[in-house]
Short mmCIF file of C-alpha atoms and ligand atoms in Angstrom, two decimals:
data_model
loop_
_atom_site.label_atom_id
_atom_site.label_comp_id
_atom_site.label_asym_id
_atom_site.label_seq_id
_atom_site.Cartn_x
_atom_site.Cartn_y
_atom_site.Cartn_z
CA MET A 1 20.86 34.80 -10.55
CA ILE A 2 23.42 34.29 -8.68
CA TYR A 3 23.49 34.13 -4.71
CA THR A 4 26.20 35.91 -2.88
CA SER A 5 27.37 35.11 0.66
CA THR A 6 30.28 37.49 1.36
CA LEU A 7 29.49 41.26 1.13
CA PRO A 8 32.62 41.99 -1.31
CA ASP A 9 30.92 39.63 -3.80
CA TRP A 10 27.48 42.13 -3.09
CA LEU A 11 29.30 44.89 -4.20
CA ALA A 12 30.84 43.29 -7.15
CA GLN A 13 27.47 42.39 -8.63
CA VAL A 14 25.85 45.84 -8.03
CA ALA A 15 29.26 47.28 -9.55
CA ALA A 16 28.37 44.46 -12.64
CA ARG A 17 24.65 45.68 -12.74
CA GLU A 18 24.09 41.98 -11.93
CA THR A 19 21.61 42.79 -8.88
CA HIS A 20 18.23 42.04 -9.71
CA ILE A 21 16.36 44.95 -7.34
CA ALA A 22 12.29 44.25 -6.60
CA ILE A 23 10.54 47.25 -5.82
CA ILE A 24 7.46 47.18 -3.31
CA GLY A 25 4.74 49.22 -4.04
CA LEU A 26 4.70 51.06 -7.40
CA GLY A 27 3.16 54.47 -6.50
CA TYR A 28 4.30 58.20 -6.57
CA VAL A 29 8.19 56.97 -4.65
CA GLY A 30 8.31 53.63 -5.85
CA LEU A 31 7.61 53.55 -9.65
CA PRO A 32 10.02 56.41 -10.38
CA LEU A 33 12.07 55.02 -7.69
CA ALA A 34 12.18 51.53 -10.57
CA LEU A 35 12.59 53.50 -13.60
CA LEU A 36 15.87 55.02 -12.12
CA PHE A 37 17.14 51.39 -11.67
CA ALA A 38 15.82 49.73 -14.89
CA GLU A 39 17.52 53.48 -16.51
CA GLU A 40 20.94 51.85 -14.52
CA ARG A 41 20.81 49.08 -16.35
CA PHE A 42 19.67 46.88 -13.76
CA ARG A 43 16.89 44.34 -13.70
CA VAL A 44 13.80 45.42 -12.00
CA THR A 45 10.87 43.42 -10.87
CA GLY A 46 8.02 45.83 -9.48
CA LEU A 47 5.51 44.67 -6.82
CA ASP A 48 2.16 46.30 -6.11
CA ILE A 49 -1.22 45.09 -4.88
CA ASP A 50 -3.12 46.72 -7.68
CA ALA A 51 -4.02 44.48 -10.53
CA GLU A 52 -4.76 47.68 -12.63
CA LYS A 53 -1.45 49.27 -12.04
CA VAL A 54 0.30 46.34 -12.58
CA ALA A 55 -1.12 45.61 -15.72
CA THR A 56 -1.14 49.38 -17.03
CA LEU A 57 2.72 48.87 -16.42
CA ASN A 58 3.03 45.91 -18.52
CA ASP A 59 1.19 47.03 -21.42
CA GLY A 60 3.35 50.09 -21.15
CA ARG A 61 1.60 52.47 -20.10
CA SER A 62 1.90 55.23 -17.26
CA TYR A 63 -0.89 56.56 -14.32
CA ILE A 64 1.75 59.44 -13.55
CA HIS A 65 1.77 62.18 -14.85
CA ARG A 66 4.64 63.43 -15.15
CA ILE A 67 5.77 60.07 -16.01
CA GLU A 68 5.85 59.35 -19.73
CA PRO A 69 4.97 56.13 -21.47
CA GLU A 70 8.49 56.32 -22.91
CA HIS A 71 9.86 55.73 -19.75
CA ILE A 72 8.04 52.29 -18.75
CA ALA A 73 8.94 51.17 -22.71
CA THR A 74 12.79 52.01 -21.95
CA ALA A 75 12.40 50.42 -18.59
CA LYS A 76 10.19 47.51 -20.11
CA LYS A 77 13.66 46.79 -22.85
CA ALA A 78 15.60 46.87 -19.84
CA GLY A 79 13.95 44.04 -18.10
CA PHE A 80 11.59 45.71 -16.11
CA ARG A 81 8.30 44.08 -15.74
CA ALA A 82 5.38 44.57 -12.36
CA THR A 83 3.71 41.51 -10.73
CA THR A 84 1.33 41.32 -7.84
CA ASP A 85 2.83 37.85 -7.01
CA PHE A 86 5.65 38.02 -4.27
CA ALA A 87 7.16 34.53 -5.15
CA ALA A 88 8.75 36.84 -7.22
CA LEU A 89 11.17 37.77 -4.62
CA GLN A 90 12.99 34.53 -4.12
CA GLU A 91 14.71 35.82 -7.67
CA CYS A 92 15.86 39.53 -6.32
CA ASP A 93 18.73 40.77 -4.42
CA ALA A 94 17.61 43.51 -3.05
CA ILE A 95 13.62 44.41 -1.73
CA LEU A 96 12.71 47.88 -1.28
CA ILE A 97 9.27 48.97 0.35
CA CYS A 98 7.74 52.05 -1.15
CA VAL A 99 4.07 51.17 0.34
CA PRO A 100 2.09 54.38 2.14
CA THR A 101 2.21 55.06 6.06
CA PRO A 102 -0.78 57.20 6.05
CA LEU A 103 -2.53 58.15 9.41
CA HIS A 104 -5.82 56.74 11.30
CA PRO A 105 -8.47 59.65 11.50
CA ASP A 106 -7.38 59.85 15.28
CA HIS A 107 -3.77 60.93 13.99
CA THR A 108 -2.22 57.78 14.75
CA PRO A 109 -0.18 55.80 12.32
CA ASP A 110 -1.48 53.01 10.15
CA MET A 111 1.02 50.80 9.93
CA SER A 112 -0.99 48.14 8.30
CA PHE A 113 0.60 48.83 4.34
CA VAL A 114 4.08 48.02 5.67
CA THR A 115 2.85 44.63 8.20
CA SER A 116 0.88 43.46 5.37
CA THR A 117 4.32 43.93 2.88
CA VAL A 118 6.15 42.41 5.62
CA GLU A 119 4.34 39.58 6.47
CA ALA A 120 4.20 39.11 2.20
CA LEU A 121 7.77 39.48 1.64
CA ALA A 122 8.89 37.49 4.76
CA PRO A 123 8.04 34.14 3.21
CA HIS A 124 10.37 34.83 -0.20
CA THR A 125 13.81 36.56 1.81
CA ARG A 126 17.29 34.10 2.08
CA ALA A 127 20.05 34.87 3.10
CA GLY A 128 22.18 37.44 0.92
CA GLN A 129 19.49 39.38 0.30
CA LEU A 130 18.91 43.15 1.45
CA VAL A 131 15.38 44.71 2.43
CA VAL A 132 15.54 48.50 2.66
CA LEU A 133 12.12 50.06 4.31
CA GLU A 134 11.52 53.66 2.60
CA SER A 135 8.45 54.48 3.81
CA THR A 136 8.03 57.37 6.14
CA THR A 137 7.60 56.28 9.38
CA TRP A 138 8.16 56.52 13.51
CA PRO A 139 11.91 56.21 14.86
CA GLY A 140 12.09 52.84 16.01
CA THR A 141 10.30 50.84 12.65
CA THR A 142 13.18 48.77 11.41
CA ASP A 143 14.36 47.58 14.67
CA GLU A 144 11.29 47.47 16.72
CA LEU A 145 8.51 46.67 13.85
CA VAL A 146 10.28 44.83 10.51
CA VAL A 147 13.28 42.95 11.97
CA PRO A 148 11.19 41.23 14.50
CA MET A 149 8.29 40.51 11.98
CA ILE A 150 10.97 38.70 9.26
CA GLU A 151 12.76 36.88 11.75
CA ARG A 152 9.18 35.38 12.89
CA LEU A 153 7.83 34.81 9.65
CA GLY A 154 11.13 33.98 7.39
CA ARG A 155 11.66 30.82 6.44
CA ASN A 156 14.04 28.20 8.15
CA GLY A 157 14.82 30.72 10.96
CA LEU A 158 16.44 33.44 8.57
CA ARG A 159 17.82 35.99 10.70
CA VAL A 160 19.19 39.80 10.14
CA LEU A 161 22.55 40.45 10.33
CA ARG A 162 23.52 42.33 13.21
CA ASN A 163 27.00 43.78 13.77
CA ASP A 164 28.06 40.97 16.25
CA ASP A 165 27.72 38.74 13.45
CA SER A 166 31.22 37.82 11.83
CA ASP A 167 33.35 40.06 9.24
CA ASP A 168 31.97 40.15 5.44
CA SER A 169 30.03 37.41 4.91
CA LEU A 170 25.93 37.26 4.23
CA GLU A 171 24.65 34.50 6.39
CA GLY A 172 21.37 36.39 6.75
CA LEU A 173 19.43 38.83 5.77
CA MET A 174 20.67 42.62 5.46
CA VAL A 175 17.91 45.20 6.26
CA SER A 176 18.48 49.12 6.77
CA PHE A 177 15.91 52.10 6.15
CA SER A 178 16.13 54.90 3.94
CA PRO A 179 14.05 57.99 3.60
CA GLU A 180 12.09 58.88 0.07
CA ARG A 181 12.98 62.91 -0.76
CA GLU A 182 11.53 63.22 -3.43
CA ASP A 183 10.03 66.42 -4.28
CA PRO A 184 6.73 65.74 -6.38
CA GLY A 185 6.95 68.57 -9.43
CA ASN A 186 10.12 69.89 -8.60
CA LEU A 187 11.73 70.48 -12.08
CA ILE A 188 14.86 72.20 -10.91
CA THR A 189 16.36 69.79 -8.61
CA PRO A 190 17.08 66.47 -10.73
CA ARG A 191 16.44 63.13 -8.23
CA ARG A 192 20.03 61.92 -9.12
CA GLU A 193 21.16 65.13 -6.95
CA ILE A 194 18.72 64.73 -3.91
CA PRO A 195 21.46 62.59 -1.27
CA LYS A 196 20.11 59.48 0.02
CA VAL A 197 20.37 59.19 3.31
CA ILE A 198 20.94 55.46 4.47
CA GLY A 199 20.62 53.53 8.47
CA GLY A 200 21.21 49.72 8.29
CA VAL A 201 20.98 47.95 11.14
CA ASP A 202 24.65 46.56 10.39
CA THR A 203 27.40 48.07 8.53
CA ARG A 204 27.05 45.43 5.98
CA ALA A 205 23.40 46.30 5.33
CA THR A 206 24.70 49.96 5.35
CA ARG A 207 27.76 49.64 3.31
CA ALA A 208 25.57 47.14 0.63
CA ALA A 209 22.39 49.90 0.75
CA ALA A 210 24.78 52.33 -0.17
CA ALA A 211 26.45 50.93 -2.79
CA LEU A 212 22.91 49.95 -4.27
CA TYR A 213 21.70 53.75 -3.88
CA GLY A 214 25.17 54.87 -5.45
CA ALA A 215 24.31 53.66 -8.49
CA ILE A 216 21.40 56.19 -8.92
CA PHE A 217 22.67 58.99 -6.72
CA ASN A 218 25.21 60.85 -6.79
CA ARG A 219 25.67 61.11 -2.95
CA THR A 220 24.68 58.76 0.07
CA VAL A 221 25.00 59.71 3.82
CA ALA A 222 25.10 56.58 5.95
CA MET A 223 23.85 56.61 9.10
CA SER A 224 24.95 54.99 12.53
CA SER A 225 21.18 53.19 12.68
CA PRO A 226 17.89 53.03 11.22
CA ALA A 227 16.36 55.25 13.77
CA ALA A 228 18.50 58.00 13.33
CA ALA A 229 17.67 58.04 9.17
CA GLU A 230 14.02 57.54 10.41
CA MET A 231 14.29 60.37 12.52
CA THR A 232 16.44 62.71 9.65
CA LYS A 233 13.49 62.10 7.54
CA LEU A 234 11.18 63.35 10.03
CA LEU A 235 12.79 66.26 11.20
CA GLU A 236 13.17 67.34 7.31
CA ASN A 237 9.38 67.32 7.31
CA ILE A 238 8.54 68.89 10.44
CA TYR A 239 10.70 71.51 10.01
CA ARG A 240 8.81 72.22 6.81
CA CYS A 241 5.47 71.40 8.69
CA VAL A 242 6.22 74.53 11.27
CA ASN A 243 8.18 76.78 9.06
CA ILE A 244 4.76 76.61 7.09
CA ALA A 245 3.04 76.97 10.32
CA LEU A 246 4.83 80.88 10.79
CA VAL A 247 4.42 82.05 7.80
CA ASN A 248 0.50 81.35 7.39
CA GLU A 249 0.17 82.92 11.10
CA LEU A 250 2.01 85.51 10.25
CA LYS A 251 0.39 86.21 6.98
CA GLN A 252 -2.66 86.43 8.61
CA LEU A 253 -1.09 89.13 10.93
CA CYS A 254 0.21 91.16 8.30
CA LEU A 255 -2.94 91.34 6.64
CA ALA A 256 -4.71 92.35 9.35
CA MET A 257 -2.06 95.26 10.11
CA ASN A 258 -1.85 96.11 5.56
CA ILE A 259 1.30 94.30 4.73
CA ASP A 260 1.86 92.56 2.42
CA ILE A 261 3.96 89.29 3.35
CA TRP A 262 4.79 87.69 0.25
CA GLU A 263 7.47 91.08 0.12
CA VAL A 264 8.08 90.94 3.39
CA ILE A 265 9.40 87.24 2.97
CA ASP A 266 11.43 88.46 -0.61
CA ALA A 267 12.94 91.16 1.47
CA ALA A 268 14.28 88.71 4.31
CA SER A 269 15.00 86.44 1.35
CA THR A 270 17.76 88.54 0.57
CA LYS A 271 19.66 87.93 4.23
CA PRO A 272 22.75 85.26 2.86
CA PHE A 273 22.63 83.35 5.83
CA GLY A 274 20.13 82.11 8.80
CA PHE A 275 16.80 82.76 6.78
CA GLN A 276 14.77 80.25 4.70
CA ALA A 277 11.89 81.69 2.73
CA PHE A 278 8.19 79.17 3.07
CA TYR A 279 5.50 80.82 1.43
CA PRO A 280 2.00 80.84 2.97
CA GLY A 281 -1.06 79.01 1.43
CA PRO A 282 -4.61 77.42 1.58
CA GLY A 283 -3.45 74.95 4.14
CA ILE A 284 -0.99 72.05 3.65
CA GLY A 285 -1.40 68.64 1.88
CA GLY A 286 0.13 65.66 0.17
CA HIS A 287 1.08 62.37 1.73
CA CYS A 288 3.85 63.76 3.86
CA ILE A 289 3.90 67.38 5.33
CA PRO A 290 -0.04 66.59 7.03
CA VAL A 291 0.69 63.46 8.08
CA ASP A 292 4.67 63.03 9.27
CA PRO A 293 4.88 65.22 12.17
CA PHE A 294 2.03 63.11 13.83
CA TYR A 295 4.31 60.32 13.19
CA LEU A 296 6.63 61.60 15.74
CA SER A 297 4.83 62.96 18.13
CA TRP A 298 2.78 59.68 18.12
CA ARG A 299 6.28 57.96 19.04
CA ALA A 300 6.91 60.78 21.66
CA LYS A 301 3.82 60.42 23.46
CA GLN A 302 5.74 56.30 24.29
CA PHE A 303 8.88 58.24 26.19
CA ASN A 304 6.49 61.09 27.34
CA GLN A 305 8.16 63.67 25.52
CA PRO A 306 5.99 66.74 24.11
CA THR A 307 6.16 68.12 20.54
CA ARG A 308 4.46 71.33 21.13
CA PHE A 309 6.28 72.30 17.96
CA ILE A 310 4.23 69.75 15.98
CA GLU A 311 0.89 69.91 17.72
CA LEU A 312 0.80 73.73 17.13
CA ALA A 313 1.73 73.64 13.73
CA GLY A 314 -0.81 70.65 12.95
CA GLU A 315 -3.39 73.41 14.55
CA VAL A 316 -2.07 76.56 12.82
CA ASN A 317 -1.94 74.92 9.33
CA GLU A 318 -5.45 72.85 10.06
CA ALA A 319 -7.38 76.11 10.56
CA MET A 320 -6.14 77.97 7.30
CA PRO A 321 -9.02 76.36 4.57
CA ALA A 322 -11.41 77.57 7.30
CA PHE A 323 -9.28 80.99 7.10
CA VAL A 324 -9.64 81.29 3.02
CA VAL A 325 -13.24 80.68 2.82
CA HIS A 326 -14.17 82.92 5.91
CA THR A 327 -12.37 85.29 3.38
CA ALA A 328 -14.14 84.41 0.33
CA GLU A 329 -17.32 85.06 2.58
CA ARG A 330 -16.37 88.54 3.64
CA ALA A 331 -15.50 89.72 -0.25
CA LEU A 332 -18.56 88.89 -1.52
CA GLY A 333 -20.37 90.16 1.64
CA ARG A 334 -18.59 93.49 0.45
CA GLU A 335 -20.61 92.92 -2.56
CA GLY A 336 -23.77 92.07 -1.18
CA LYS A 337 -23.93 88.44 -1.96
CA ALA A 338 -24.27 85.41 0.79
CA LEU A 339 -22.08 82.66 0.59
CA ALA A 340 -25.04 80.35 0.90
CA GLY A 341 -26.10 80.10 -2.29
CA ALA A 342 -23.36 81.93 -4.35
CA LYS A 343 -21.84 80.21 -7.00
CA VAL A 344 -17.76 79.18 -6.33
CA LEU A 345 -15.39 77.95 -8.65
CA VAL A 346 -11.95 76.52 -7.04
CA LEU A 347 -9.32 76.76 -9.39
CA GLY A 348 -6.80 74.26 -8.59
CA ILE A 349 -7.06 70.90 -6.46
CA ALA A 350 -4.14 69.12 -6.47
CA TYR A 351 -2.42 69.48 -3.16
CA LYS A 352 0.36 71.68 -4.91
CA ARG A 353 1.14 73.36 -7.81
CA ASP A 354 1.49 70.98 -11.35
CA VAL A 355 1.08 67.72 -9.33
CA ASP A 356 -1.52 65.02 -10.49
CA ASP A 357 -2.40 64.34 -6.17
CA LEU A 358 -5.04 65.10 -4.70
CA ARG A 359 -3.72 63.45 -1.21
CA GLU A 360 -4.72 65.79 2.34
CA SER A 361 -5.24 68.43 -0.61
CA PRO A 362 -6.61 71.40 1.11
CA ALA A 363 -9.26 72.07 -1.33
CA LEU A 364 -10.88 69.09 -0.31
CA THR A 365 -11.24 70.98 3.04
CA ILE A 366 -12.35 73.93 1.46
CA PHE A 367 -15.14 72.07 -0.99
CA GLU A 368 -16.35 70.65 2.16
CA LEU A 369 -16.42 74.02 4.00
CA LEU A 370 -18.25 76.02 1.27
CA GLU A 371 -20.81 73.54 1.08
CA ARG A 372 -21.40 73.00 4.38
CA ALA A 373 -22.10 76.93 4.18
CA GLY A 374 -25.00 76.39 1.22
CA ALA A 375 -22.44 77.27 -1.56
CA SER A 376 -22.89 76.07 -4.65
CA VAL A 377 -18.86 74.55 -5.91
CA SER A 378 -17.44 73.57 -9.11
CA TYR A 379 -14.06 73.21 -10.05
CA ASN A 380 -11.48 73.03 -12.09
CA ASP A 381 -7.90 71.49 -12.39
CA PRO A 382 -6.31 70.73 -15.44
CA PHE A 383 -4.63 67.11 -14.04
CA PHE A 384 -7.93 66.03 -12.75
CA ASP A 385 -10.84 65.79 -15.49
CA GLU A 386 -12.98 64.35 -13.14
CA VAL A 387 -13.12 63.56 -9.67
CA GLY A 388 -15.35 60.90 -8.18
CA VAL A 389 -14.88 59.27 -4.43
CA GLY A 390 -11.74 58.90 -2.59
CA ARG A 391 -10.44 58.73 0.40
CA LYS A 392 -11.89 61.44 2.71
CA TYR A 393 -13.61 63.25 -0.34
CA THR A 394 -17.09 62.56 -2.83
CA LEU A 395 -16.64 64.95 -5.22
CA LYS A 396 -18.07 63.17 -8.13
CA ARG A 397 -17.95 66.11 -10.05
CA ARG A 398 -15.99 67.56 -13.93
CA SER A 399 -13.59 69.63 -14.43
CA THR A 400 -15.36 72.93 -15.28
CA PRO A 401 -13.86 74.74 -18.23
CA LEU A 402 -12.20 77.81 -17.63
CA ASP A 403 -14.28 79.85 -20.12
CA ARG A 404 -17.27 79.21 -17.83
CA VAL A 405 -15.19 81.58 -14.88
CA GLY A 406 -17.76 84.53 -15.78
CA GLU A 407 -20.44 82.56 -14.42
CA PHE A 408 -19.48 82.23 -10.99
CA ASP A 409 -19.52 85.14 -8.03
CA CYS A 410 -16.42 84.12 -6.73
CA VAL A 411 -13.23 82.16 -8.20
CA LEU A 412 -11.22 81.02 -5.65
CA LEU A 413 -7.44 79.96 -6.68
CA VAL A 414 -6.34 77.05 -4.41
CA THR A 415 -3.56 75.78 -6.09
CA ASP A 416 -1.30 78.04 -8.85
CA HIS A 417 -0.70 75.25 -11.62
CA SER A 418 1.44 77.14 -14.04
CA ILE A 419 -0.67 76.68 -16.89
CA TYR A 420 -3.31 79.29 -15.57
CA ASP A 421 -3.29 82.28 -17.27
CA TYR A 422 -3.68 84.66 -14.54
CA GLU A 423 -4.48 87.89 -16.23
CA ALA A 424 -6.85 86.22 -18.61
CA LEU A 425 -8.78 84.51 -15.19
CA VAL A 426 -8.92 87.66 -13.34
CA GLU A 427 -10.26 89.52 -16.60
CA GLY A 428 -13.10 87.13 -16.66
CA SER A 429 -13.96 86.73 -13.13
CA LYS A 430 -16.20 88.36 -10.94
CA LEU A 431 -14.52 88.04 -8.04
CA PHE A 432 -10.96 86.78 -7.47
CA VAL A 433 -9.46 85.16 -4.10
CA ASP A 434 -5.81 84.65 -4.39
CA THR A 435 -4.40 82.55 -1.83
CA ARG A 436 -1.53 81.86 -3.49
CA ASN A 437 0.10 85.11 -4.46
CA ALA A 438 -0.62 84.28 -8.56
CA THR A 439 -1.87 87.81 -9.05
CA ARG A 440 1.34 89.62 -7.69
CA GLY A 441 1.69 92.86 -9.38
CA MET A 442 -1.73 92.63 -10.99
CA VAL A 443 -4.28 96.09 -10.14
CA SER A 444 -7.68 95.07 -10.05
CA GLU A 445 -10.70 95.63 -7.55
CA LYS A 446 -11.68 92.08 -8.68
CA ILE A 447 -8.89 90.29 -6.90
CA VAL A 448 -8.53 89.77 -2.91
CA ARG A 449 -5.47 88.31 -1.72
CA CYS A 450 -5.34 86.03 1.44
N1 NAD B 501 4.67 61.14 -2.79
C1 NAD B 501 5.73 61.71 -2.39
O1 NAD B 501 5.89 62.49 -2.87
C2 NAD B 501 6.90 61.26 -1.26
C3 NAD B 501 7.35 61.65 -0.83
C4 NAD B 501 8.68 60.97 -0.01
C5 NAD B 501 8.24 60.02 0.86
N2 NAD B 501 7.03 59.70 0.74
C6 NAD B 501 6.85 58.20 1.75
O2 NAD B 501 6.85 57.39 0.80
C7 NAD B 501 5.96 56.00 1.19
C8 NAD B 501 4.73 55.80 -0.08
O3 NAD B 501 4.22 57.10 -0.49
P1 NAD B 501 3.80 57.22 -2.16
O4 NAD B 501 3.24 58.04 -2.29
O5 NAD B 501 4.29 56.35 -3.21
O6 NAD B 501 2.42 56.12 -2.25
P2 NAD B 501 1.33 55.37 -3.28
O7 NAD B 501 0.08 55.53 -2.30
O8 NAD B 501 1.41 56.42 -4.20
O9 NAD B 501 1.66 54.27 -3.27
C9 NAD B 501 2.32 53.11 -2.56
C10 NAD B 501 1.66 52.03 -4.06
O10 NAD B 501 1.96 50.57 -2.58
C11 NAD B 501 0.79 49.82 -3.15
N3 NAD B 501 0.87 48.50 -1.92
C12 NAD B 501 -0.11 49.34 -0.32
N4 NAD B 501 -0.09 48.09 -0.18
C13 NAD B 501 1.15 47.05 -0.57
C14 NAD B 501 1.05 46.18 -0.25
N5 NAD B 501 1.24 45.07 0.93
N6 NAD B 501 2.22 45.36 -0.95
C15 NAD B 501 2.35 45.59 -2.22
N7 NAD B 501 1.96 47.22 -2.51
C16 NAD B 501 0.98 47.79 -1.79
C17 NAD B 501 -0.20 50.47 -3.72
O11 NAD B 501 -0.85 50.02 -4.31
C18 NAD B 501 0.35 51.75 -4.34
O12 NAD B 501 0.41 51.65 -6.00
C19 NAD B 501 5.23 57.02 1.81
O13 NAD B 501 5.60 56.47 3.47
C20 NAD B 501 5.55 58.21 1.91
O14 NAD B 501 5.01 59.02 3.25
C21 NAD B 501 6.43 59.94 -0.07
#
């Protein structure tokens, strides 16, 4: 370990792959990031408060479906290890924070994971280190929450470097924000090709972070401040949330007008400019789209500024599970069956196709609504053999084998995993409600699209 005292030394250390990197939070974001750096021959230490995850990784096993144990074994050979001990940070030159930023039940930001992380890391920081917050958050978090906490709790009056400090010396800590833009389940865009946005508290922090991330991402985008980088991430996700709400609303109109919204979107997509396709569904899920916009609407209130698009999009998207359940109820009704007492199989409960992530999944709300209406609900999902109790759900069920679809009054497709054989599923079902257009092109009286 060589402690550097100037920025050129720091950059040279990165170029020589001598930078020791700590990743705090080894979840869906932090673990793949740790493996990418390890692949690039950096020494990586992963920190997590979950001792079970730490033990799993140190045993060379994986807990994320798309990460093969071989990746972890390769990283271990390059020096990767996981720990729960924050004292390990003293050895590290760069500390990247990838902890959760969920919402409280009243839709306000729950910053407790970020603040407990900063509390735990601050006593182990030293001059010349780079700290980067990657967790999605409200604009102003790095400057107004993270930096003051580090300066208050850090050792021996350690300061965070600001632009009024002298040139290239690193007599304090460098702090940046760099949002994670990963798209889980996206096999088309390699992570390396997603440009990495960086906003440092000062130019040294931006340059150091750009050099570090430049080793694993093909392009970095330097911004003028952490707040601008924080806002960039929110703009991206709000753009997505609002456009999904728009097509969800238009889908309902198209259904009433007997127009196929999917055909319309495909046709509109042929326009070479000014249109980007978004697709309707049973509601939004995951740790980002249903959550992040509310970080901004919460922050906007402090500036007395309205965020009407965010509120409206939230309203439309959150109403989709109820729309899906009503559609299933009407379809059953046409066959002389009531939803109360009906046997319903929810097909796919992950929040989107081909991921093993249940967070904020619309399937959980659909489950709840169906049960409240008196239906007897089962599920199938290749990624979840069983589901117990978690944040906002108590399913306590095992996945139903697909050869039993014929036993159900209604099969309700919520998540269109690519492993499903839709022709066979429709064939074996009594009624097939499709919220994803997975049955496109199929002609069957059993299919109800919504
Ligand atoms: N999942 C995604 O696709 C995605 C994409 C872009 C951005 N993000 C953002 O990245 C951040 C992390 O999301 P995630 O999906 O990886 O979350 P996650 O829940 O999968 O992982 C977070 C990890 O942090 C650990 N942790 C919590 N508190 C800690 C602490 N004080 N110290 C050390 N470890 C701690 C947890 O045990 C967990 O392993 C969030 O802000 C999220 O909004 C996520």
